mmCIF file of C-alpha atoms in Angstrom:
data_model
loop_
_atom_site.group_PDB
_atom_site.id
_atom_site.type_symbol
_atom_site.label_atom_id
_atom_site.label_comp_id
_atom_site.label_asym_id
_atom_site.label_seq_id
_atom_site.Cartn_x
_atom_site.Cartn_y
_atom_site.Cartn_z
ATOM 1 C CA MET A 157 -32.052 -27.416 -82.886
ATOM 2 C CA ILE A 158 -31.487 -26.039 -79.294
ATOM 3 C CA LEU A 159 -33.272 -22.779 -78.516
ATOM 4 C CA PHE A 160 -31.581 -22.356 -75.070
ATOM 5 C CA ARG A 161 -29.824 -24.135 -72.428
ATOM 6 C CA ALA A 162 -30.346 -23.902 -69.098
ATOM 7 C CA MET A 163 -27.760 -21.790 -66.967
ATOM 8 C CA GLU A 164 -25.137 -24.413 -65.121
ATOM 9 C CA GLN A 165 -24.696 -23.636 -61.432
ATOM 10 C CA PRO A 166 -21.228 -23.227 -60.568
ATOM 11 C CA ALA A 167 -19.953 -26.311 -58.489
ATOM 12 C CA ASN A 168 -19.349 -24.169 -55.112
ATOM 13 C CA SER A 169 -22.538 -22.747 -55.196
ATOM 14 C CA THR A 170 -24.223 -24.906 -53.302
ATOM 15 C CA LYS A 171 -24.563 -23.952 -49.539
ATOM 16 C CA THR A 172 -24.569 -26.421 -46.818
ATOM 17 C CA ALA A 173 -26.788 -24.864 -43.910
ATOM 18 C CA ALA A 174 -25.507 -24.079 -40.430
ATOM 19 C CA PRO A 175 -26.356 -26.781 -38.034
ATOM 20 C CA GLU A 176 -29.448 -25.170 -36.176
ATOM 21 C CA GLY A 177 -28.097 -23.759 -32.900
ATOM 22 C CA SER A 178 -24.132 -23.633 -33.283
ATOM 23 C CA SER A 179 -24.132 -19.924 -33.036
ATOM 24 C CA SER A 180 -25.752 -19.728 -29.952
ATOM 25 C CA SER A 181 -23.834 -22.952 -28.777
ATOM 26 C CA THR A 182 -20.561 -20.987 -29.791
ATOM 27 C CA LEU A 183 -21.651 -17.621 -27.617
ATOM 28 C CA ARG A 184 -22.341 -20.074 -24.679
ATOM 29 C CA ALA A 185 -18.983 -21.246 -24.891
ATOM 30 C CA GLU A 186 -17.283 -17.888 -25.202
ATOM 31 C CA ILE A 187 -19.373 -16.423 -22.082
ATOM 32 C CA LYS A 188 -18.541 -19.572 -20.086
ATOM 33 C CA SER A 189 -14.726 -19.021 -21.141
ATOM 34 C CA TRP A 190 -14.947 -15.126 -20.100
ATOM 35 C CA THR A 191 -16.662 -16.203 -17.048
ATOM 36 C CA ARG A 192 -13.998 -18.703 -15.892
ATOM 37 C CA ASP A 193 -11.012 -16.105 -16.960
ATOM 38 C CA LEU A 194 -12.838 -13.643 -14.969
ATOM 39 C CA LEU A 195 -13.407 -15.674 -11.722
ATOM 40 C CA ILE A 196 -9.738 -16.901 -11.922
ATOM 41 C CA ALA A 197 -8.758 -13.201 -12.284
ATOM 42 C CA PHE A 198 -10.702 -12.142 -8.819
ATOM 43 C CA ALA A 199 -9.429 -15.444 -7.071
ATOM 44 C CA LEU A 200 -5.909 -14.428 -7.868
ATOM 45 C CA ALA A 201 -6.466 -10.519 -6.937
ATOM 46 C CA MET A 202 -8.103 -11.674 -3.731
ATOM 47 C CA VAL A 203 -4.790 -13.922 -2.789
ATOM 48 C CA ILE A 204 -2.603 -11.013 -3.117
ATOM 49 C CA ILE A 205 -5.078 -8.643 -1.377
ATOM 50 C CA VAL A 206 -5.726 -11.044 1.752
ATOM 51 C CA PHE A 207 -2.150 -12.689 1.990
ATOM 52 C CA LEU A 208 0.064 -9.673 0.676
ATOM 53 C CA TYR A 209 -1.867 -6.511 1.062
ATOM 54 C CA GLN A 210 -4.233 -5.322 3.903
ATOM 55 C CA PRO A 211 -6.589 -2.298 3.684
ATOM 56 C CA VAL A 212 -6.435 0.155 6.620
ATOM 57 C CA LYS A 213 -8.201 3.254 7.316
ATOM 58 C CA VAL A 214 -6.512 6.046 8.462
ATOM 59 C CA GLU A 215 -7.675 7.878 11.562
ATOM 60 C CA GLY A 216 -6.549 11.107 12.899
ATOM 61 C CA THR A 217 -4.363 13.653 11.505
ATOM 62 C CA SER A 218 -0.730 12.535 12.935
ATOM 63 C CA MET A 219 0.323 11.764 9.435
ATOM 64 C CA SER A 220 -0.832 14.859 7.499
ATOM 65 C CA PRO A 221 -0.140 15.948 4.868
ATOM 66 C CA LEU A 222 1.077 12.409 3.402
ATOM 67 C CA LEU A 223 -2.038 10.863 4.889
ATOM 68 C CA THR A 224 -5.378 12.680 5.900
ATOM 69 C CA ASP A 225 -8.266 11.355 8.510
ATOM 70 C CA GLN A 226 -10.426 8.823 6.843
ATOM 71 C CA GLU A 227 -8.185 7.860 3.960
ATOM 72 C CA ARG A 228 -7.964 4.292 2.911
ATOM 73 C CA ILE A 229 -4.834 2.739 2.067
ATOM 74 C CA PHE A 230 -3.379 -0.484 1.552
ATOM 75 C CA ILE A 231 -0.078 -2.163 3.393
ATOM 76 C CA ASN A 232 2.169 -4.431 2.451
ATOM 77 C CA LYS A 233 2.006 -7.340 5.234
ATOM 78 C CA PHE A 234 4.965 -9.227 3.503
ATOM 79 C CA VAL A 235 7.392 -6.774 2.604
ATOM 80 C CA TYR A 236 9.301 -7.092 5.786
ATOM 81 C CA ARG A 237 10.216 -10.647 5.411
ATOM 82 C CA PHE A 238 12.207 -9.884 2.455
ATOM 83 C CA GLU A 239 13.869 -6.595 3.522
ATOM 84 C CA PRO A 240 14.571 -4.851 6.932
ATOM 85 C CA ILE A 241 12.514 -2.027 8.033
ATOM 86 C CA GLN A 242 14.206 1.581 6.762
ATOM 87 C CA ARG A 243 14.565 5.039 8.241
ATOM 88 C CA GLY A 244 11.423 6.907 6.452
ATOM 89 C CA ASP A 245 9.083 3.847 6.416
ATOM 90 C CA VAL A 246 5.589 4.609 7.130
ATOM 91 C CA VAL A 247 4.853 1.485 8.965
ATOM 92 C CA VAL A 248 1.233 0.257 10.330
ATOM 93 C CA PHE A 249 1.722 -1.602 13.858
ATOM 94 C CA TRP A 250 0.260 -2.559 17.007
ATOM 95 C CA TYR A 251 -0.151 0.370 19.955
ATOM 96 C CA PRO A 252 2.308 -0.822 22.543
ATOM 97 C CA LEU A 253 0.220 0.102 25.281
ATOM 98 C CA ASP A 254 -2.926 -1.596 23.705
ATOM 99 C CA LYS A 255 -2.393 -4.202 21.298
ATOM 100 C CA SER A 256 -6.284 -3.904 20.462
ATOM 101 C CA LYS A 257 -5.185 -0.660 18.484
ATOM 102 C CA SER A 258 -3.206 -0.071 15.361
ATOM 103 C CA PHE A 259 -1.194 3.137 14.884
ATOM 104 C CA ILE A 260 0.472 4.575 11.596
ATOM 105 C CA LYS A 261 3.665 6.490 12.202
ATOM 106 C CA ARG A 262 7.027 6.889 10.298
ATOM 107 C CA VAL A 263 10.359 5.590 11.303
ATOM 108 C CA VAL A 264 13.016 7.851 12.292
ATOM 109 C CA ALA A 265 15.640 5.632 14.065
ATOM 110 C CA LEU A 266 16.728 2.195 13.518
ATOM 111 C CA PRO A 267 17.791 -0.348 16.316
ATOM 112 C CA GLY A 268 21.275 1.187 17.734
ATOM 113 C CA ASP A 269 20.839 4.437 16.908
ATOM 114 C CA THR A 270 20.961 7.022 19.315
ATOM 115 C CA VAL A 271 18.478 9.710 18.824
ATOM 116 C CA GLU A 272 17.744 13.014 20.493
ATOM 117 C CA ILE A 273 15.215 15.979 19.747
ATOM 118 C CA ARG A 274 16.393 19.509 20.160
ATOM 119 C CA LEU A 275 13.392 22.213 20.291
ATOM 120 C CA GLY A 276 11.800 19.956 17.617
ATOM 121 C CA GLN A 277 14.776 19.026 15.467
ATOM 122 C CA VAL A 278 15.645 15.240 15.053
ATOM 123 C CA LEU A 279 19.147 14.063 15.469
ATOM 124 C CA VAL A 280 20.334 10.742 14.752
ATOM 125 C CA ASN A 281 23.620 9.656 15.897
ATOM 126 C CA GLY A 282 24.632 12.993 16.489
ATOM 127 C CA LYS A 283 23.480 14.602 13.091
ATOM 128 C CA VAL A 284 20.495 16.109 12.166
ATOM 129 C CA LEU A 285 17.696 13.922 9.906
ATOM 130 C CA ASP A 286 16.438 15.513 7.219
ATOM 131 C CA GLU A 287 12.767 15.576 7.081
ATOM 132 C CA PRO A 288 11.250 17.066 4.257
ATOM 133 C CA TYR A 289 7.830 15.306 4.889
ATOM 134 C CA VAL A 290 7.187 17.309 7.690
ATOM 135 C CA PRO A 291 6.198 21.083 7.050
ATOM 136 C CA GLY A 292 6.965 23.979 9.043
ATOM 137 C CA GLN A 293 3.510 24.454 10.695
ATOM 138 C CA PHE A 294 3.358 20.917 11.670
ATOM 139 C CA ALA A 295 6.707 21.222 13.559
ATOM 140 C CA ASP A 296 6.890 21.227 17.704
ATOM 141 C CA ARG A 297 9.493 22.912 19.789
ATOM 142 C CA THR A 298 9.639 19.727 21.961
ATOM 143 C CA SER A 299 12.911 18.288 23.306
ATOM 144 C CA LEU A 300 13.899 14.387 24.179
ATOM 145 C CA GLY A 301 17.190 12.405 24.805
ATOM 146 C CA PRO A 302 19.700 11.486 23.629
ATOM 147 C CA ALA A 303 18.627 7.732 24.249
ATOM 148 C CA ARG A 304 19.815 4.835 21.952
ATOM 149 C CA ILE A 305 17.381 2.861 20.435
ATOM 150 C CA PRO A 306 17.355 -1.233 22.058
ATOM 151 C CA GLU A 307 17.783 -4.232 19.727
ATOM 152 C CA ASP A 308 14.877 -4.612 17.321
ATOM 153 C CA HIS A 309 13.094 -1.646 18.255
ATOM 154 C CA PHE A 310 12.346 1.515 16.213
ATOM 155 C CA PHE A 311 11.546 5.084 16.997
ATOM 156 C CA VAL A 312 8.709 6.250 15.270
ATOM 157 C CA LEU A 313 6.992 9.756 14.923
ATOM 158 C CA GLY A 314 3.956 11.257 12.992
ATOM 159 C CA ASP A 315 4.559 13.692 10.334
ATOM 160 C CA HIS A 316 2.546 16.134 12.108
ATOM 161 C CA ARG A 317 4.613 16.728 15.378
ATOM 162 C CA ASN A 318 1.734 18.720 16.947
ATOM 163 C CA SER A 319 -0.838 16.218 17.008
ATOM 164 C CA SER A 320 0.635 12.926 17.058
ATOM 165 C CA ASN A 321 0.908 10.288 19.997
ATOM 166 C CA ASP A 322 4.319 8.432 19.158
ATOM 167 C CA SER A 323 7.652 7.292 20.511
ATOM 168 C CA ARG A 324 7.762 10.485 22.151
ATOM 169 C CA VAL A 325 5.042 9.345 24.559
ATOM 170 C CA PHE A 326 5.439 5.462 24.519
ATOM 171 C CA GLY A 327 8.931 4.743 23.552
ATOM 172 C CA PRO A 328 10.644 2.926 20.852
ATOM 173 C CA VAL A 329 8.421 0.139 19.192
ATOM 174 C CA PRO A 330 9.244 -3.446 19.565
ATOM 175 C CA GLY A 331 10.079 -5.148 15.832
ATOM 176 C CA GLU A 332 7.337 -7.611 16.300
ATOM 177 C CA PHE A 333 4.491 -4.943 16.487
ATOM 178 C CA ILE A 334 5.385 -3.675 13.160
ATOM 179 C CA TYR A 335 3.129 -5.787 10.737
ATOM 180 C CA GLY A 336 2.840 -3.519 7.626
ATOM 181 C CA LYS A 337 4.411 -0.866 5.403
ATOM 182 C CA ALA A 338 2.140 1.594 4.230
ATOM 183 C CA VAL A 339 2.270 1.629 0.023
ATOM 184 C CA PHE A 340 -0.640 2.444 -1.651
ATOM 185 C CA VAL A 341 -3.842 5.065 -1.350
ATOM 186 C CA TYR A 342 -7.151 3.946 -2.707
ATOM 187 C CA TRP A 343 -9.547 6.195 -1.299
ATOM 188 C CA PRO A 344 -10.743 8.596 -1.922
ATOM 189 C CA VAL A 345 -10.298 8.668 -5.788
ATOM 190 C CA GLU A 346 -8.437 11.962 -5.905
ATOM 191 C CA ARG A 347 -5.840 10.681 -3.656
ATOM 192 C CA PHE A 348 -5.635 7.349 -5.679
ATOM 193 C CA GLY A 349 -1.994 6.420 -5.963
ATOM 194 C CA LEU A 350 1.184 5.171 -4.735
ATOM 195 C CA LEU A 351 2.505 6.679 -1.437
ATOM 196 C CA PRO A 352 6.403 8.329 -2.138
ATOM 197 C CA ALA A 353 9.485 6.585 -0.757
ATOM 198 C CA ILE A 354 10.994 8.403 1.524
ATOM 199 C CA GLY A 355 14.565 7.218 2.655
ATOM 200 C CA SER A 356 15.547 9.527 4.972
ATOM 201 C CA ASP A 357 19.141 10.691 5.601
ATOM 202 C CA VAL A 358 20.851 12.592 8.193
ATOM 203 C CA GLN A 359 22.454 15.747 7.033
#
């Protein structure tokens, strides 16, 4: 007579011990994968920055209030290979009187345009240029021209007209001297963001 019977174990209750070190191997593989992805992302970012964009430090107040002294911005070095320079673009170029220096100004007149300044008011082809980026306190009362802009040259002005060395002084800038378009402020942090695209029209 059987007084008791040993309890049978369920067939699936037997556990196989994980191979020693398998979890650490998985972690190492994941870290390796993350590191690889980060390196690829960093390399792509460097390619974009080095070949498409260039960091530039703004010196001076000639483009105030859009850009202020010591701000850091990115310029697009390739944009003008695919589209023409437009009126209103903020461009970086080699200073025509000393190519070791770079200036940043706004394009106000294009090749073939006739530009004139009457007591600070800019006229292009006989029509007043709408310039919302020039605050009243930064305007001036100078007069110039009229003058026709030569082929592949651009007439540039600083937004702070009372504090700018620009085409009023050194004349139109050759297109080959223009090497970038200002697109993005990255420092200081409170100014972080894209620069407004202003295609200035004549009234």
